[in-house]
PDB file of C-alpha atoms in Angstrom:
ATOM      1  CA  UNK W   7    -258.419  56.193  46.082  1.00 60.00           C
ATOM      2  CA  UNK W   8    -255.981  58.173  48.143  1.00 66.00           C
ATOM      3  CA  UNK W   9    -254.997  55.168  50.126  1.00 73.00           C
ATOM      4  CA  UNK W  10    -254.252  53.347  46.828  1.00 73.00           C
ATOM      5  CA  UNK W  11    -252.045  56.200  45.755  1.00 69.00           C
ATOM      6  CA  UNK W  12    -250.008  56.165  49.052  1.00 74.00           C
ATOM      7  CA  UNK W  13    -249.559  52.386  48.845  1.00 77.00           C
ATOM      8  CA  UNK W  14    -248.438  52.698  45.246  1.00 74.00           C
ATOM      9  CA  UNK W  15    -245.756  55.426  46.126  1.00 65.00           C
ATOM     10  CA  UNK W  16    -244.638  53.445  49.097  1.00 72.00           C
ATOM     11  CA  UNK W  17    -244.057  50.266  46.929  1.00 72.00           C
ATOM     12  CA  UNK W  18    -242.028  52.454  44.556  1.00 66.00           C
ATOM     13  CA  UNK W  19    -239.917  53.896  47.196  1.00 66.00           C
ATOM     14  CA  UNK W  20    -239.284  50.585  48.970  1.00 67.00           C
ATOM     15  CA  UNK W  21    -238.530  49.008  45.608  1.00 61.00           C
ATOM     16  CA  UNK W  22    -236.124  51.803  44.698  1.00 53.00           C
ATOM     17  CA  UNK W  23    -234.298  51.582  48.062  1.00 52.00           C
ATOM     18  CA  UNK W  24    -233.960  47.801  47.811  1.00 54.00           C
ATOM     19  CA  UNK W  25    -232.563  47.672  44.289  1.00 53.00           C
ATOM     20  CA  UNK W  26    -229.222  49.074  43.021  1.00 59.00           C
ATOM     21  CA  UNK W  27    -231.193  51.704  40.886  1.00 69.00           C
ATOM     22  CA  UNK W  28    -231.505  53.752  43.939  1.00 70.00           C
ATOM     23  CA  UNK W  29    -227.796  54.320  44.329  1.00 71.00           C
ATOM     24  CA  UNK W  30    -227.445  55.091  40.605  1.00 76.00           C
ATOM     25  CA  UNK W  31    -230.296  57.696  40.795  1.00 78.00           C
ATOM     26  CA  UNK W  32    -228.946  59.187  43.927  1.00 82.00           C
ATOM     27  CA  UNK W  33    -225.487  59.529  42.237  1.00 86.00           C
ATOM     28  CA  UNK W  34    -227.041  61.053  39.188  1.00 88.00           C
ATOM     29  CA  UNK W  35    -229.011  63.666  41.307  1.00 91.00           C
ATOM     30  CA  UNK W  36    -225.765  64.495  43.294  1.00 93.00           C
ATOM     31  CA  UNK W  37    -223.810  64.993  40.061  1.00 94.00           C
ATOM     32  CA  UNK W  38    -226.689  67.227  38.614  1.00 95.00           C
ATOM     33  CA  UNK W  39    -226.759  69.179  41.843  1.00 95.00           C
ATOM     34  CA  UNK W  40    -222.996  69.673  41.672  1.00 95.00           C
ATOM     35  CA  UNK W  41    -223.193  70.850  37.991  1.00 96.00           C
ATOM     36  CA  UNK W  42    -225.968  73.219  38.647  1.00 95.00           C
ATOM     37  CA  UNK W  43    -224.097  74.892  41.525  1.00 91.00           C
ATOM     38  CA  UNK W  44    -221.099  75.152  39.235  1.00 90.00           C
ATOM     39  CA  UNK W  45    -223.197  76.650  36.427  1.00 94.00           C
ATOM     40  CA  UNK W  46    -224.719  79.141  38.952  1.00 89.00           C
ATOM     41  CA  UNK W  47    -221.388  80.178  40.300  1.00 84.00           C
ATOM     42  CA  UNK W  48    -219.950  80.645  36.873  1.00 86.00           C
ATOM     43  CA  UNK W  49    -222.820  82.729  35.833  1.00 89.00           C
ATOM     44  CA  UNK W  50    -222.511  84.890  38.955  1.00 83.00           C
ATOM     45  CA  UNK W  51    -218.668  85.450  38.253  1.00 82.00           C
ATOM     46  CA  UNK W  52    -219.504  86.191  34.617  1.00 87.00           C
ATOM     47  CA  UNK W  53    -222.217  88.784  35.575  1.00 86.00           C
ATOM     48  CA  UNK W  54    -219.926  90.443  38.128  1.00 83.00           C
ATOM     49  CA  UNK W  55    -217.163  90.631  35.623  1.00 82.00           C
ATOM     50  CA  UNK W  56    -219.594  92.386  33.126  1.00 88.00           C
ATOM     51  CA  UNK W  57    -220.791  94.746  35.857  1.00 86.00           C
ATOM     52  CA  UNK W  58    -217.192  95.668  36.576  1.00 84.00           C
ATOM     53  CA  UNK W  59    -216.428  96.157  32.959  1.00 85.00           C
ATOM     54  CA  UNK W  60    -219.327  98.582  32.724  1.00 90.00           C
ATOM     55  CA  UNK W  61    -218.235 100.428  35.768  1.00 88.00           C
ATOM     56  CA  UNK W  62    -214.740 100.677  34.361  1.00 88.00           C
ATOM     57  CA  UNK W  63    -216.171 102.058  30.979  1.00 90.00           C
ATOM     58  CA  UNK W  64    -218.357 104.638  32.826  1.00 93.00           C
ATOM     59  CA  UNK W  65    -215.427 105.744  35.044  1.00 93.00           C
ATOM     60  CA  UNK W  66    -212.756 105.849  32.257  1.00 91.00           C
ATOM     61  CA  UNK W  67    -215.175 107.729  29.804  1.00 92.00           C
ATOM     62  CA  UNK W  68    -215.636 110.587  32.352  1.00 94.00           C
ATOM     63  CA  UNK W  69    -211.848 110.837  32.905  1.00 94.00           C
ATOM     64  CA  UNK W  70    -211.081 110.486  29.224  1.00 93.00           C
ATOM     65  CA  UNK W  71    -213.400 113.429  28.555  1.00 93.00           C
ATOM     66  CA  UNK W  72    -211.493 115.420  31.216  1.00 92.00           C
ATOM     67  CA  UNK W  73    -208.133 114.398  29.685  1.00 93.00           C
ATOM     68  CA  UNK W  74    -209.307 115.561  26.180  1.00 91.00           C
ATOM     69  CA  UNK W  75    -210.073 118.914  27.667  1.00 91.00           C
ATOM     70  CA  UNK W  76    -206.894 119.319  29.575  1.00 92.00           C
ATOM     71  CA  UNK W  77    -204.585 117.270  27.374  1.00 92.00           C
ATOM     72  CA  UNK W  78    -203.407 114.915  30.247  1.00 93.00           C
ATOM     73  CA  UNK W  79    -204.348 113.324  33.433  1.00 92.00           C
ATOM     74  CA  UNK W  80    -203.843 115.874  36.297  1.00 93.00           C
ATOM     75  CA  UNK W  81    -202.600 114.743  39.682  1.00 93.00           C
ATOM     76  CA  UNK W  82    -206.055 115.523  41.296  1.00 94.00           C
ATOM     77  CA  UNK W  83    -207.834 113.400  38.505  1.00 94.00           C
ATOM     78  CA  UNK W  84    -205.311 110.609  39.147  1.00 94.00           C
ATOM     79  CA  UNK W  85    -206.187 110.628  42.806  1.00 95.00           C
ATOM     80  CA  UNK W  86    -209.963 110.632  42.317  1.00 95.00           C
ATOM     81  CA  UNK W  87    -209.722 108.036  39.512  1.00 95.00           C
ATOM     82  CA  UNK W  88    -207.933 105.619  41.853  1.00 95.00           C
ATOM     83  CA  UNK W  89    -210.429 106.406  44.501  1.00 95.00           C
ATOM     84  CA  UNK W  90    -213.386 105.801  42.255  1.00 94.00           C
ATOM     85  CA  UNK W  91    -211.852 102.533  40.950  1.00 92.00           C
ATOM     86  CA  UNK W  92    -211.353 101.361  44.555  1.00 92.00           C
ATOM     87  CA  UNK W  93    -215.000 102.290  45.418  1.00 89.00           C
ATOM     88  CA  UNK W  94    -216.010 100.048  42.366  1.00 87.00           C
ATOM     89  CA  UNK W  95    -214.361  97.119  43.990  1.00 87.00           C
ATOM     90  CA  UNK W  96    -210.699  97.331  42.779  1.00 90.00           C
ATOM     91  CA  UNK W  97    -207.621  97.048  45.010  1.00 91.00           C
ATOM     92  CA  UNK W  98    -203.898  97.502  44.055  1.00 93.00           C
ATOM     93  CA  UNK W  99    -205.009 100.053  41.442  1.00 93.00           C
ATOM     94  CA  UNK W 100    -202.045 101.198  39.171  1.00 93.00           C
ATOM     95  CA  UNK W 101    -202.535 103.644  36.345  1.00 92.00           C
ATOM     96  CA  UNK W 102    -198.862 103.840  35.266  1.00 89.00           C
ATOM     97  CA  UNK W 103    -198.722 104.380  31.489  1.00 85.00           C
ATOM     98  CA  UNK W 104    -201.563 106.906  31.607  1.00 87.00           C
ATOM     99  CA  UNK W 105    -200.758 110.212  29.846  1.00 89.00           C
ATOM    100  CA  UNK W 106    -199.434 112.487  32.540  1.00 90.00           C
ATOM    101  CA  UNK W 107    -197.816 115.203  30.278  1.00 92.00           C
ATOM    102  CA  UNK W 108    -199.882 117.832  28.548  1.00 92.00           C
ATOM    103  CA  UNK W 109    -200.394 116.891  24.936  1.00 92.00           C
ATOM    104  CA  UNK W 110    -201.004 119.206  21.897  1.00 91.00           C
ATOM    105  CA  UNK W 111    -204.072 119.304  19.986  1.00 91.00           C
ATOM    106  CA  UNK W 112    -204.641 115.966  18.051  1.00 90.00           C
ATOM    107  CA  UNK W 113    -201.970 114.107  19.871  1.00 92.00           C
ATOM    108  CA  UNK W 114    -202.935 110.669  21.449  1.00 93.00           C
ATOM    109  CA  UNK W 115    -203.779 110.369  25.119  1.00 93.00           C
ATOM    110  CA  UNK W 116    -204.555 107.249  27.139  1.00 93.00           C
ATOM    111  CA  UNK W 117    -205.606 105.746  30.469  1.00 93.00           C
ATOM    112  CA  UNK W 118    -204.083 102.397  31.418  1.00 92.00           C
ATOM    113  CA  UNK W 119    -205.739 100.648  34.305  1.00 92.00           C
ATOM    114  CA  UNK W 120    -204.323  97.722  36.320  1.00 93.00           C
ATOM    115  CA  UNK W 121    -205.898  96.150  39.357  1.00 92.00           C
ATOM    116  CA  UNK W 122    -207.269  93.154  41.217  1.00 92.00           C
ATOM    117  CA  UNK W 123    -210.893  92.514  42.098  1.00 89.00           C
ATOM    118  CA  UNK W 124    -211.558  90.214  45.000  1.00 89.00           C
ATOM    119  CA  UNK W 125    -214.861  88.432  44.699  1.00 86.00           C
ATOM    120  CA  UNK W 126    -214.971  87.749  48.365  1.00 85.00           C
ATOM    121  CA  UNK W 127    -215.033  91.567  49.005  1.00 85.00           C
ATOM    122  CA  UNK W 128    -217.852  92.303  46.485  1.00 81.00           C
ATOM    123  CA  UNK W 129    -221.387  92.914  47.843  1.00 78.00           C
ATOM    124  CA  UNK W 130    -222.887  90.540  45.285  1.00 73.00           C
ATOM    125  CA  UNK W 131    -220.834  87.756  46.575  1.00 75.00           C
ATOM    126  CA  UNK W 132    -221.516  88.078  50.329  1.00 79.00           C
ATOM    127  CA  UNK W 133    -223.316  84.761  50.476  1.00 80.00           C
ATOM    128  CA  UNK W 134    -220.427  82.745  49.036  1.00 81.00           C
ATOM    129  CA  UNK W 135    -217.615  84.843  50.516  1.00 85.00           C
ATOM    130  CA  UNK W 136    -216.944  82.240  53.286  1.00 87.00           C
ATOM    131  CA  UNK W 137    -216.795  79.530  50.664  1.00 85.00           C
ATOM    132  CA  UNK W 138    -214.163  81.378  48.791  1.00 86.00           C
ATOM    133  CA  UNK W 139    -212.161  82.027  51.971  1.00 90.00           C
ATOM    134  CA  UNK W 140    -212.400  78.263  52.799  1.00 89.00           C
ATOM    135  CA  UNK W 141    -211.104  77.179  49.475  1.00 88.00           C
ATOM    136  CA  UNK W 142    -208.300  79.714  49.772  1.00 91.00           C
ATOM    137  CA  UNK W 143    -207.314  78.579  53.154  1.00 93.00           C
ATOM    138  CA  UNK W 144    -207.851  74.841  52.740  1.00 92.00           C
ATOM    139  CA  UNK W 145    -206.192  74.357  49.456  1.00 90.00           C
ATOM    140  CA  UNK W 146    -203.745  77.179  49.548  1.00 92.00           C
ATOM    141  CA  UNK W 147    -205.095  78.958  46.474  1.00 89.00           C
ATOM    142  CA  UNK W 148    -204.490  82.631  47.427  1.00 89.00           C
ATOM    143  CA  UNK W 149    -205.612  83.821  43.998  1.00 88.00           C
ATOM    144  CA  UNK W 150    -208.927  81.865  43.933  1.00 87.00           C
ATOM    145  CA  UNK W 151    -211.813  84.298  43.442  1.00 86.00           C
ATOM    146  CA  UNK W 152    -209.804  87.169  42.267  1.00 89.00           C
ATOM    147  CA  UNK W 153    -209.957  88.796  38.728  1.00 86.00           C
ATOM    148  CA  UNK W 154    -206.875  90.425  37.240  1.00 89.00           C
ATOM    149  CA  UNK W 155    -207.372  93.544  35.323  1.00 85.00           C
ATOM    150  CA  UNK W 156    -204.141  94.051  33.416  1.00 87.00           C
ATOM    151  CA  UNK W 157    -203.350  96.905  30.952  1.00 84.00           C
ATOM    152  CA  UNK W 158    -206.927  98.007  30.371  1.00 83.00           C
ATOM    153  CA  UNK W 159    -206.095 100.798  27.912  1.00 88.00           C
ATOM    154  CA  UNK W 160    -208.511 103.537  26.739  1.00 86.00           C
ATOM    155  CA  UNK W 161    -207.413 105.864  24.104  1.00 89.00           C
ATOM    156  CA  UNK W 162    -208.448 109.278  22.869  1.00 88.00           C
ATOM    157  CA  UNK W 163    -207.042 112.556  21.381  1.00 89.00           C
ATOM    158  CA  UNK W 164    -206.226 115.877  22.965  1.00 87.00           C
ATOM    159  CA  UNK W 165    -208.493 118.652  22.249  1.00 86.00           C
ATOM    160  CA  UNK W 166    -206.306 121.399  23.713  1.00 77.00           C
TER     161      UNK W 166
END
């Protein structure tokens, strides 16, 4: 019984290798593999972006609460905000446009965050960081694997 199964499988493999169907099947498997890798990378980038948005929201909420009690973003808060964003994975952080002058009670205040996130520097992308670097160097795509956060603005009102 076992020998019959082996002979049957052997005939199928030999038949597939001799015919043109083997090339078609191999091509389909290769294309499917490429699509699965692409979908996996797309999901990983999406998940990382969602995690970064959550981190931004948590950080900005804490600083917005501070701003509501002081009426503006103090210099020490600016420094610590930039530091926390850099720890979260941002580089070239710019908070220009944030409220930096004390506002009276009920007046609008805001935090505006600009920065870049390099996926090659993220802990969750350690495995594919060399691939990102290879694509950048080989094809001259210096922005490949970076996410731009431009004018993420969070608004509130002064409580002072």
